mmCIF file of C-alpha atoms and ligand atoms in Angstrom:
data_model
loop_
_atom_site.group_PDB
_atom_site.id
_atom_site.type_symbol
_atom_site.label_atom_id
_atom_site.label_comp_id
_atom_site.label_asym_id
_atom_site.label_seq_id
_atom_site.Cartn_x
_atom_site.Cartn_y
_atom_site.Cartn_z
ATOM 1 C CA MET A 1 102.573 171.029 179.760
ATOM 2 C CA THR A 2 103.923 169.744 176.503
ATOM 3 C CA VAL A 3 102.892 169.783 172.875
ATOM 4 C CA LYS A 4 104.610 167.508 170.388
ATOM 5 C CA ILE A 5 104.683 168.059 166.638
ATOM 6 C CA VAL A 6 105.284 164.916 164.649
ATOM 7 C CA LYS A 7 105.708 164.820 160.919
ATOM 8 C CA ALA A 8 103.261 162.383 159.318
ATOM 9 C CA LYS A 9 103.018 162.355 155.573
ATOM 10 C CA LYS A 10 100.296 159.782 154.966
ATOM 11 C CA TYR A 11 97.187 158.250 156.484
ATOM 12 C CA ASP A 12 98.970 154.975 157.039
ATOM 13 C CA VAL A 13 97.709 153.269 160.202
ATOM 14 C CA LYS A 14 100.932 151.381 160.998
ATOM 15 C CA SER A 15 103.209 154.413 160.825
ATOM 16 C CA LEU A 16 100.699 156.646 162.639
ATOM 17 C CA GLU A 17 100.468 154.055 165.379
ATOM 18 C CA SER A 18 104.148 154.266 166.174
ATOM 19 C CA LEU A 19 104.153 158.095 166.006
ATOM 20 C CA ILE A 20 101.191 158.299 168.404
ATOM 21 C CA ARG A 21 102.681 155.667 170.750
ATOM 22 C CA ASP A 22 105.953 157.639 171.014
ATOM 23 C CA ALA A 23 104.226 161.006 171.346
ATOM 24 C CA ILE A 24 101.993 159.849 174.199
ATOM 25 C CA LYS A 25 105.089 158.625 176.022
ATOM 26 C CA ASP A 26 107.070 161.821 175.303
ATOM 27 C CA ILE A 27 104.386 164.224 176.490
ATOM 28 C CA GLY A 28 103.896 162.184 179.650
ATOM 29 C CA SER A 29 100.257 161.296 179.130
ATOM 30 C CA ASP A 30 99.242 158.722 181.690
ATOM 31 C CA LEU A 31 97.391 155.690 180.293
ATOM 32 C CA LYS A 32 98.000 153.425 183.277
ATOM 33 C CA ASN A 33 95.143 151.749 185.164
ATOM 34 C CA LYS A 34 92.527 153.186 182.846
ATOM 35 C CA LYS A 35 89.906 151.082 181.141
ATOM 36 C CA THR A 36 87.343 153.358 179.481
ATOM 37 C CA VAL A 37 88.125 155.936 176.831
ATOM 38 C CA LEU A 38 86.001 158.316 174.786
ATOM 39 C CA LEU A 39 87.466 159.397 171.441
ATOM 40 C CA LYS A 40 85.910 162.534 169.968
ATOM 41 C CA PRO A 41 86.829 163.036 166.306
ATOM 42 C CA ASN A 42 85.294 165.723 164.090
ATOM 43 C CA ILE A 43 82.592 164.108 161.914
ATOM 44 C CA VAL A 44 80.492 167.207 161.375
ATOM 45 C CA ILE A 45 78.699 165.940 158.261
ATOM 46 C CA ALA A 46 78.658 162.990 155.876
ATOM 47 C CA ALA A 47 82.050 163.484 154.227
ATOM 48 C CA LYS A 48 84.577 160.982 152.942
ATOM 49 C CA PRO A 49 87.785 160.300 154.888
ATOM 50 C CA GLY A 50 89.954 162.135 152.327
ATOM 51 C CA SER A 51 87.667 165.198 152.111
ATOM 52 C CA ALA A 52 89.680 167.206 154.693
ATOM 53 C CA ILE A 53 86.361 168.006 156.402
ATOM 54 C CA ILE A 54 86.539 165.291 159.034
ATOM 55 C CA THR A 55 89.206 163.730 161.205
ATOM 56 C CA HIS A 56 90.589 160.915 159.069
ATOM 57 C CA PRO A 57 89.576 157.531 160.548
ATOM 58 C CA ALA A 58 93.122 156.211 160.004
ATOM 59 C CA VAL A 59 94.307 158.504 162.832
ATOM 60 C CA VAL A 60 91.603 157.160 165.138
ATOM 61 C CA GLU A 61 92.344 153.561 164.152
ATOM 62 C CA ALA A 62 96.038 154.037 164.942
ATOM 63 C CA LEU A 63 95.114 155.510 168.332
ATOM 64 C CA ILE A 64 92.727 152.617 169.074
ATOM 65 C CA ASN A 65 95.579 150.157 168.406
ATOM 66 C CA VAL A 66 97.784 152.012 170.894
ATOM 67 C CA LEU A 67 95.004 152.076 173.498
ATOM 68 C CA GLU A 68 94.398 148.343 173.059
ATOM 69 C CA GLU A 69 98.087 147.682 173.693
ATOM 70 C CA ASN A 70 97.671 149.640 176.917
ATOM 71 C CA GLY A 71 94.856 147.450 178.153
ATOM 72 C CA PHE A 72 91.827 149.651 177.469
ATOM 73 C CA GLU A 73 88.731 147.459 177.525
ATOM 74 C CA ASP A 74 86.012 149.907 176.635
ATOM 75 C CA ILE A 75 86.874 152.127 173.673
ATOM 76 C CA ILE A 76 84.094 154.435 172.500
ATOM 77 C CA ILE A 77 84.066 156.764 169.522
ATOM 78 C CA GLY A 78 81.525 159.549 170.060
ATOM 79 C CA GLU A 79 80.479 162.519 167.961
ATOM 80 C CA GLY A 80 77.432 164.722 167.608
ATOM 81 C CA PRO A 81 77.335 165.683 163.916
ATOM 82 C CA GLY A 82 76.099 169.180 162.996
ATOM 83 C CA VAL A 83 72.479 170.253 163.377
ATOM 84 C CA GLY A 84 70.438 168.800 160.512
ATOM 85 C CA ALA A 85 73.080 166.215 159.537
ATOM 86 C CA ASP A 86 71.923 162.649 159.001
ATOM 87 C CA GLU A 87 74.040 161.115 161.762
ATOM 88 C CA ALA A 88 73.870 157.519 160.511
ATOM 89 C CA LYS A 89 74.922 158.662 157.040
ATOM 90 C CA ALA A 90 77.703 160.811 158.524
ATOM 91 C CA PHE A 91 79.125 157.780 160.352
ATOM 92 C CA GLU A 92 78.792 155.549 157.308
ATOM 93 C CA VAL A 93 80.209 157.882 154.617
ATOM 94 C CA SER A 94 83.094 159.005 156.847
ATOM 95 C CA GLY A 95 84.238 155.399 157.329
ATOM 96 C CA TYR A 96 83.619 155.450 161.102
ATOM 97 C CA SER A 97 80.893 152.763 161.051
ATOM 98 C CA LYS A 98 83.316 150.496 159.207
ATOM 99 C CA LEU A 99 86.129 151.331 161.621
ATOM 100 C CA ALA A 100 83.950 150.638 164.678
ATOM 101 C CA ALA A 101 82.908 147.256 163.240
ATOM 102 C CA LYS A 102 86.481 146.363 162.292
ATOM 103 C CA LYS A 103 87.887 147.221 165.730
ATOM 104 C CA ASN A 104 84.817 146.037 167.622
ATOM 105 C CA VAL A 105 84.456 149.361 169.456
ATOM 106 C CA LYS A 106 81.296 151.361 170.183
ATOM 107 C CA LEU A 107 80.344 154.290 167.966
ATOM 108 C CA ILE A 108 77.822 156.594 169.613
ATOM 109 C CA ASN A 109 75.813 159.545 168.404
ATOM 110 C CA LEU A 110 76.416 162.204 171.054
ATOM 111 C CA ASN A 111 73.376 164.158 169.842
ATOM 112 C CA LYS A 112 71.299 161.441 171.490
ATOM 113 C CA ALA A 113 73.561 160.713 174.462
ATOM 114 C CA GLU A 114 72.393 160.708 178.060
ATOM 115 C CA ARG A 115 73.484 164.015 179.620
ATOM 116 C CA THR A 116 74.566 165.410 182.942
ATOM 117 C CA GLU A 117 73.753 168.982 183.898
ATOM 118 C CA LEU A 118 76.726 171.108 184.937
ATOM 119 C CA LYS A 119 76.810 174.659 186.207
ATOM 120 C CA TRP A 120 78.716 177.133 184.087
ATOM 121 C CA LYS A 121 78.925 180.873 183.534
ATOM 122 C CA TYR A 122 75.659 180.955 181.584
ATOM 123 C CA GLY A 123 73.570 178.748 183.873
ATOM 124 C CA ILE A 124 73.356 175.043 183.077
ATOM 125 C CA ILE A 125 75.131 173.154 180.326
ATOM 126 C CA LYS A 126 74.293 169.552 179.459
ATOM 127 C CA ILE A 127 77.327 167.380 178.794
ATOM 128 C CA PRO A 128 77.180 163.738 177.653
ATOM 129 C CA LYS A 129 77.592 161.489 180.681
ATOM 130 C CA ILE A 130 80.145 159.385 178.876
ATOM 131 C CA VAL A 131 82.552 162.355 178.609
ATOM 132 C CA LEU A 132 82.480 162.781 182.373
ATOM 133 C CA GLU A 133 82.532 159.092 183.246
ATOM 134 C CA ALA A 134 85.250 157.798 180.889
ATOM 135 C CA ASP A 135 88.684 157.325 182.470
ATOM 136 C CA LEU A 136 90.131 159.169 179.507
ATOM 137 C CA TYR A 137 88.647 161.679 177.065
ATOM 138 C CA ILE A 138 90.648 162.270 173.890
ATOM 139 C CA ASN A 139 89.787 165.137 171.561
ATOM 140 C CA LEU A 140 90.693 164.518 167.893
ATOM 141 C CA PRO A 141 90.007 167.669 165.865
ATOM 142 C CA LYS A 142 90.837 168.387 162.242
ATOM 143 C CA MET A 143 93.009 171.407 161.420
ATOM 144 C CA LYS A 144 90.702 173.784 159.520
ATOM 145 C CA THR A 145 89.943 177.449 159.025
ATOM 146 C CA HIS A 146 86.471 178.666 159.954
ATOM 147 C CA GLY A 147 84.333 181.494 158.578
ATOM 148 C CA GLN A 148 83.241 182.625 162.043
ATOM 149 C CA THR A 149 85.870 181.550 164.533
ATOM 150 C CA ALA A 150 88.944 181.889 162.237
ATOM 151 C CA VAL A 151 90.053 178.334 163.060
ATOM 152 C CA THR A 152 88.433 175.158 164.228
ATOM 153 C CA LEU A 153 90.763 173.064 166.354
ATOM 154 C CA ALA A 154 90.487 171.418 169.784
ATOM 155 C CA MET A 155 88.432 174.066 171.622
ATOM 156 C CA LYS A 156 85.971 174.371 168.762
ATOM 157 C CA ASN A 157 85.730 170.589 168.275
ATOM 158 C CA GLN A 158 84.266 170.339 171.775
ATOM 159 C CA LYS A 159 81.109 171.969 170.432
ATOM 160 C CA GLY A 160 80.222 168.543 169.066
ATOM 161 C CA LEU A 161 79.640 167.466 172.687
ATOM 162 C CA LEU A 162 76.701 169.831 173.089
ATOM 163 C CA SER A 163 72.983 169.331 172.855
ATOM 164 C CA ARG A 164 71.194 171.052 169.983
ATOM 165 C CA ALA A 165 69.808 173.702 172.345
ATOM 166 C CA ASP A 166 73.248 174.458 173.765
ATOM 167 C CA LYS A 167 74.740 174.628 170.264
ATOM 168 C CA GLN A 168 72.176 177.293 169.367
ATOM 169 C CA LYS A 169 72.793 179.136 172.612
ATOM 170 C CA PHE A 170 76.525 179.211 171.808
ATOM 171 C CA HIS A 171 75.891 181.171 168.636
ATOM 172 C CA LYS A 172 73.630 183.629 170.350
ATOM 173 C CA LEU A 173 76.362 184.169 172.968
ATOM 174 C CA GLY A 174 78.896 184.963 170.264
ATOM 175 C CA LEU A 175 80.910 181.735 170.027
ATOM 176 C CA HIS A 176 84.369 182.773 171.260
ATOM 177 C CA GLU A 177 83.392 183.467 174.856
ATOM 178 C CA PRO A 178 81.295 180.314 175.358
ATOM 179 C CA LEU A 179 84.088 178.254 173.757
ATOM 180 C CA VAL A 180 86.451 179.557 176.433
ATOM 181 C CA GLU A 181 83.926 178.724 179.138
ATOM 182 C CA LEU A 182 83.405 175.241 177.685
ATOM 183 C CA ALA A 183 87.174 174.712 177.772
ATOM 184 C CA ARG A 184 87.039 175.618 181.465
ATOM 185 C CA VAL A 185 84.277 173.075 182.142
ATOM 186 C CA ILE A 186 85.514 170.188 179.972
ATOM 187 C CA LYS A 187 89.212 169.483 179.605
ATOM 188 C CA PRO A 188 90.326 166.621 177.381
ATOM 189 C CA HIS A 189 93.134 164.521 178.851
ATOM 190 C CA LEU A 190 94.762 164.417 175.453
ATOM 191 C CA THR A 191 94.353 166.239 172.142
ATOM 192 C CA ILE A 192 95.527 164.840 168.821
ATOM 193 C CA VAL A 193 95.047 167.229 165.903
ATOM 194 C CA ASP A 194 94.830 165.658 162.471
ATOM 195 C CA ALA A 195 96.947 168.085 160.451
ATOM 196 C CA ILE A 196 98.161 165.605 157.887
ATOM 197 C CA GLU A 197 95.712 167.225 155.499
ATOM 198 C CA GLY A 198 93.850 170.253 156.802
ATOM 199 C CA MET A 199 91.410 172.687 155.217
ATOM 200 C CA GLU A 200 92.065 176.321 154.292
ATOM 201 C CA GLY A 201 89.813 179.095 152.999
ATOM 202 C CA GLU A 202 86.089 178.583 153.361
ATOM 203 C CA GLY A 203 86.253 176.074 156.180
ATOM 204 C CA PRO A 204 84.916 174.218 157.965
ATOM 205 C CA LEU A 205 83.030 172.651 155.042
ATOM 206 C CA ASN A 206 83.751 174.431 151.785
ATOM 207 C CA GLY A 207 87.463 175.204 151.861
ATOM 208 C CA LYS A 208 90.359 173.612 150.037
ATOM 209 C CA LYS A 209 92.540 170.771 151.182
ATOM 210 C CA LYS A 210 95.839 171.966 152.649
ATOM 211 C CA LYS A 211 98.672 169.535 153.177
ATOM 212 C CA VAL A 212 100.614 170.051 156.374
ATOM 213 C CA GLY A 213 101.941 166.547 156.997
ATOM 214 C CA ALA A 214 101.801 166.519 160.793
ATOM 215 C CA LEU A 215 99.993 165.467 163.918
ATOM 216 C CA VAL A 216 99.954 167.916 166.820
ATOM 217 C CA ILE A 217 99.621 166.160 170.163
ATOM 218 C CA GLY A 218 99.228 167.799 173.549
ATOM 219 C CA THR A 219 97.729 167.482 176.989
ATOM 220 C CA ASP A 220 96.359 171.029 177.073
ATOM 221 C CA GLN A 221 93.817 172.039 174.454
ATOM 222 C CA VAL A 222 94.428 175.804 174.518
ATOM 223 C CA GLU A 223 98.160 175.341 174.221
ATOM 224 C CA THR A 224 97.723 172.775 171.425
ATOM 225 C CA ASP A 225 95.414 175.171 169.550
ATOM 226 C CA ALA A 226 97.927 178.019 169.889
ATOM 227 C CA ILE A 227 100.665 175.840 168.365
ATOM 228 C CA CYS A 228 98.308 174.812 165.555
ATOM 229 C CA CYS A 229 97.644 178.489 164.780
ATOM 230 C CA ASP A 230 101.373 179.051 164.541
ATOM 231 C CA ILE A 231 101.617 176.143 162.087
ATOM 232 C CA MET A 232 98.740 177.622 160.052
ATOM 233 C CA GLY A 233 100.397 181.043 159.914
ATOM 234 C CA ILE A 234 97.489 182.564 161.869
ATOM 235 C CA ASP A 235 98.236 184.800 164.826
ATOM 236 C CA PRO A 236 96.575 183.179 167.889
ATOM 237 C CA GLU A 237 96.179 186.700 169.322
ATOM 238 C CA LYS A 238 93.639 187.275 166.564
ATOM 239 C CA VAL A 239 91.596 184.187 167.413
ATOM 240 C CA GLY A 240 89.219 185.281 170.176
ATOM 241 C CA HIS A 241 88.708 181.976 171.988
ATOM 242 C CA ILE A 242 92.387 181.013 171.947
ATOM 243 C CA ILE A 243 93.779 184.319 173.144
ATOM 244 C CA GLU A 244 91.090 184.549 175.827
ATOM 245 C CA GLY A 245 91.859 180.959 176.877
ATOM 246 C CA ILE A 246 95.515 181.924 177.294
ATOM 247 C CA LYS A 247 94.708 185.212 179.093
ATOM 248 C CA GLN A 248 92.334 183.520 181.492
ATOM 249 C CA ASN A 249 94.997 180.938 182.341
ATOM 250 C CA ILE A 250 93.014 178.042 180.955
ATOM 251 C CA GLY A 251 96.127 177.153 178.989
ATOM 252 C CA PRO A 252 99.740 177.986 179.823
ATOM 253 C CA GLU A 253 101.127 181.064 178.093
ATOM 254 C CA VAL A 254 104.360 179.525 176.840
ATOM 255 C CA PRO A 255 103.924 176.000 175.548
ATOM 256 C CA ASP A 256 106.711 173.494 176.013
ATOM 257 C CA LEU A 257 107.170 172.444 172.409
ATOM 258 C CA ILE A 258 108.930 169.202 171.467
ATOM 259 C CA GLY A 259 109.229 166.956 168.429
ATOM 260 C CA ASP A 260 109.841 168.056 164.869
ATOM 261 C CA ASP A 261 110.807 171.637 164.141
ATOM 262 C CA ILE A 262 107.702 173.802 163.695
ATOM 263 C CA LYS A 263 109.419 175.550 160.783
ATOM 264 C CA GLU A 264 109.374 172.295 158.830
ATOM 265 C CA VAL A 265 105.602 171.946 159.039
ATOM 266 C CA ARG A 266 104.475 175.563 158.802
ATOM 267 C CA ALA A 267 101.937 175.932 156.002
ATOM 268 C CA LYS A 268 100.359 179.317 155.409
ATOM 269 C CA PHE A 269 96.580 178.725 155.537
ATOM 270 C CA LYS A 270 94.400 181.043 153.502
ATOM 271 C CA GLN A 271 91.699 182.387 155.809
ATOM 272 C CA ALA A 272 88.014 182.651 155.060
ATOM 273 C CA ASN A 273 86.795 185.798 153.304
ATOM 274 C CA GLU A 274 85.435 188.308 155.841
ATOM 275 C CA LYS A 275 82.480 189.450 153.711
ATOM 276 C CA TYR A 276 81.137 186.227 152.337
ATOM 277 C CA GLY A 277 81.748 182.539 151.810
ATOM 278 C CA LYS A 278 81.777 181.624 148.135
ATOM 279 C CA PHE A 279 81.251 178.344 146.366
ATOM 280 C CA LEU A 280 80.902 178.559 142.564
ATOM 281 C CA ASN A 281 78.424 181.470 142.133
ATOM 282 C CA VAL A 282 76.848 180.956 145.533
ATOM 283 C CA TYR A 283 77.678 183.678 148.065
ATOM 284 C CA SER A 284 76.831 183.251 151.713
ATOM 285 C CA TRP A 285 76.975 186.750 153.226
ATOM 286 C CA ARG A 286 78.661 186.924 156.590
ATOM 287 C CA ASN A 287 76.906 188.667 159.426
ATOM 288 C CA PRO A 288 78.234 188.805 162.990
ATOM 289 C CA TYR A 289 74.715 188.145 164.303
ATOM 290 C CA ALA A 290 74.290 184.945 162.292
ATOM 291 C CA CYS A 291 74.982 181.507 163.706
ATOM 292 C CA SER A 292 77.109 179.171 161.639
ATOM 293 C CA MET A 293 74.261 176.673 161.977
ATOM 294 C CA CYS A 294 72.201 178.656 159.496
ATOM 295 C CA ILE A 295 74.744 178.395 156.702
ATOM 296 C CA ASP A 296 75.829 174.935 157.803
ATOM 297 C CA SER A 297 72.233 173.829 157.230
ATOM 298 C CA PHE A 298 72.490 175.105 153.675
ATOM 299 C CA SER A 299 75.785 173.270 153.096
ATOM 300 C CA LEU A 300 74.246 170.162 154.617
ATOM 301 C CA ALA A 301 71.268 170.434 152.299
ATOM 302 C CA VAL A 302 73.531 170.654 149.255
ATOM 303 C CA ARG A 303 75.617 167.728 150.404
ATOM 304 C CA SER A 304 72.693 165.533 151.355
ATOM 305 C CA SER A 305 71.078 166.175 147.964
ATOM 306 C CA ILE A 306 74.118 164.466 146.430
ATOM 307 C CA TRP A 307 73.459 161.334 148.487
ATOM 308 C CA SER A 308 69.656 161.333 148.174
ATOM 309 C CA PRO A 309 68.205 160.263 144.775
ATOM 310 C CA LYS A 310 64.957 161.964 145.849
ATOM 311 C CA TYR A 311 66.567 165.352 145.162
ATOM 312 C CA TRP A 312 68.421 164.529 141.964
ATOM 313 C CA LEU A 313 65.578 165.879 139.843
ATOM 314 C CA THR A 314 64.464 168.720 142.115
ATOM 315 C CA PHE A 315 66.908 170.540 144.413
ATOM 316 C CA LEU A 316 70.153 169.486 142.753
ATOM 317 C CA PRO A 317 69.429 170.750 139.180
ATOM 318 C CA ARG A 318 67.931 173.995 140.581
ATOM 319 C CA PHE A 319 70.950 174.596 142.805
ATOM 320 C CA THR A 320 73.350 173.776 139.948
ATOM 321 C CA TYR A 321 71.498 176.242 137.672
ATOM 322 C CA TYR A 322 71.980 179.094 140.153
ATOM 323 C CA ALA A 323 75.462 178.053 141.203
ATOM 324 C CA VAL A 324 76.854 177.684 137.698
ATOM 325 C CA LEU A 325 74.766 179.844 135.352
ATOM 326 C CA LYS A 326 73.409 182.564 137.650
ATOM 327 C CA HIS A 327 74.263 183.996 141.079
ATOM 328 C CA LEU A 328 72.743 182.921 144.356
ATOM 329 C CA TYR A 329 73.036 185.060 147.499
ATOM 330 C CA ILE A 330 72.234 183.631 150.887
ATOM 331 C CA ILE A 331 71.609 186.040 153.702
ATOM 332 C CA GLN A 332 71.204 185.133 157.326
ATOM 333 C CA GLY A 333 71.180 186.502 160.853
ATOM 334 C CA LYS A 334 69.591 189.518 162.528
ATOM 335 C CA HIS A 335 70.041 192.942 160.904
ATOM 336 C CA ALA A 336 70.973 191.265 157.595
ATOM 337 C CA LYS A 337 71.343 193.503 154.554
ATOM 338 C CA ILE A 338 70.438 192.650 150.973
ATOM 339 C CA PRO A 339 73.601 192.659 148.839
ATOM 340 C CA ASP A 340 73.746 195.263 146.137
ATOM 341 C CA MET A 341 74.324 192.712 143.374
ATOM 342 C CA LYS A 342 72.147 191.027 140.788
ATOM 343 C CA GLY A 343 71.027 187.465 141.454
ATOM 344 C CA LYS A 344 68.653 185.243 143.354
ATOM 345 C CA VAL A 345 68.454 186.022 147.093
ATOM 346 C CA ILE A 346 67.470 183.456 149.691
ATOM 347 C CA CYS A 347 66.737 184.642 153.230
ATOM 348 C CA LEU A 348 67.705 181.878 155.583
ATOM 349 C CA GLY A 349 66.290 181.294 159.047
ATOM 350 C CA ASP A 350 63.755 182.978 161.301
ATOM 351 C CA CYS A 351 66.017 186.005 161.814
ATOM 352 C CA THR A 352 65.494 187.088 158.192
ATOM 353 C CA ARG A 353 61.694 186.701 158.008
ATOM 354 C CA GLU A 354 61.031 190.440 158.223
ATOM 355 C CA ILE A 355 63.554 191.491 155.611
ATOM 356 C CA ALA A 356 62.272 188.746 153.290
ATOM 357 C CA GLU A 357 58.678 189.926 153.661
ATOM 358 C CA LYS A 358 59.621 193.561 153.176
ATOM 359 C CA ASN A 359 61.584 192.856 150.003
ATOM 360 C CA ASN A 360 59.377 190.074 148.701
ATOM 361 C CA LEU A 361 62.201 187.551 148.769
ATOM 362 C CA ARG A 362 62.206 183.777 149.182
ATOM 363 C CA HIS A 363 62.378 182.898 152.859
ATOM 364 C CA ILE A 364 63.277 179.567 154.435
ATOM 365 C CA LYS A 365 62.005 179.326 157.987
ATOM 366 C CA GLY A 366 63.583 177.615 160.987
ATOM 367 C CA CYS A 367 66.129 178.332 163.692
ATOM 368 C CA PRO A 368 68.276 177.001 162.254
ATOM 369 C CA PRO A 369 66.409 176.012 159.121
ATOM 370 C CA ASN A 370 66.137 172.285 158.747
ATOM 371 C CA SER A 371 68.113 171.091 155.723
ATOM 372 C CA ARG A 372 64.970 169.295 154.477
ATOM 373 C CA GLU A 373 63.144 172.634 154.528
ATOM 374 C CA ILE A 374 65.914 174.046 152.306
ATOM 375 C CA LEU A 375 65.857 171.028 149.986
ATOM 376 C CA ASP A 376 62.107 171.410 149.496
ATOM 377 C CA ASN A 377 62.027 175.187 149.168
ATOM 378 C CA LEU A 378 64.721 176.306 146.740
ATOM 379 C CA ARG A 379 62.772 177.592 143.750
HETATM 380 S S1 SF4 B 401 67.730 181.830 162.438
HETATM 381 FE FE1 SF4 B 401 69.839 181.256 162.095
HETATM 382 S S2 SF4 B 401 71.028 183.067 162.606
HETATM 383 FE FE2 SF4 B 401 68.992 183.348 163.485
HETATM 384 S S3 SF4 B 401 69.198 182.599 165.606
HETATM 385 FE FE3 SF4 B 401 68.432 180.897 164.328
HETATM 386 S S4 SF4 B 401 70.241 179.756 163.708
HETATM 387 FE FE4 SF4 B 401 70.922 181.770 164.448
#
């Protein structure tokens, strides 16, 4: 199977359209006699198109134009934003509601989608019916680093297909292995990675924008992810789910690479700190037993406080006080340890209840904690 790298400097729909049209032809993706398509971008939270957190809607718009030319009648954009995210807000702020209205296509919240039960290594997994029924399923991840899985690309973007319960189960299973199994169960027909502007450092939400200036397009998700790692200067052998995907023959070992020279788009991505994620003076301590959903809930709370006037006089000034003038440490996950540093400590999630009680620390309940619980309980 083939992966094509195409240089793309800007989020300009017209030029992206012709790059995507040519790439689909060159990699031999078959669009003939197909009518229904599900497009799965990454819209994990309410973030603006240029934030580098989400797949830019210009890429999806360009793809929709190409699909329309090819006679697709039912084009559906579907995403299940992160646990605790306000889905309607996520679609609105990201520009996807506007795009769906402009192109007259459906935009569906996969968190509420009708599901089909499939057997997999860990019992039963519930996959949105639309993913299984569409003639074509196209995965559109954003190129980002990730505090727990090193990178988030095509294989990781499929997590947005899962129900809340399955998302939680994934974390308890250790992420990399269930991602490999998910890639075995659900295989996108096409993957288009938005690497025009990616995110490095404290991804997937709190990193820095990293310009790459490319789209990476392939028919095999494992192979496409491996090429993306190469572009990011990250050894795919060190990314558990990708190397396992290759070893278990889910993706071919040697990708057939075409298009622009990989050397011309390589951009060394800074990886997330192994000990903690840091934003201003807020440290989120990493713990292999913690699910990303715990800290994602905290990030979501901070972001939603920006959009909700209700919290402008409560959560937001308190958070700013700790983040700018003091130090705030967030601990999470089983067997968490209290950092040996001075500052305010918040114990996040049900896993930290005991340690919070023992040390008389502020505890925010939930598994994962609801972002509203965090917004109402930061003191
Ligand atoms: S409390 Fe947080 S870390 Fe613990 S199981 Fe729940 S989501 Fe995971």
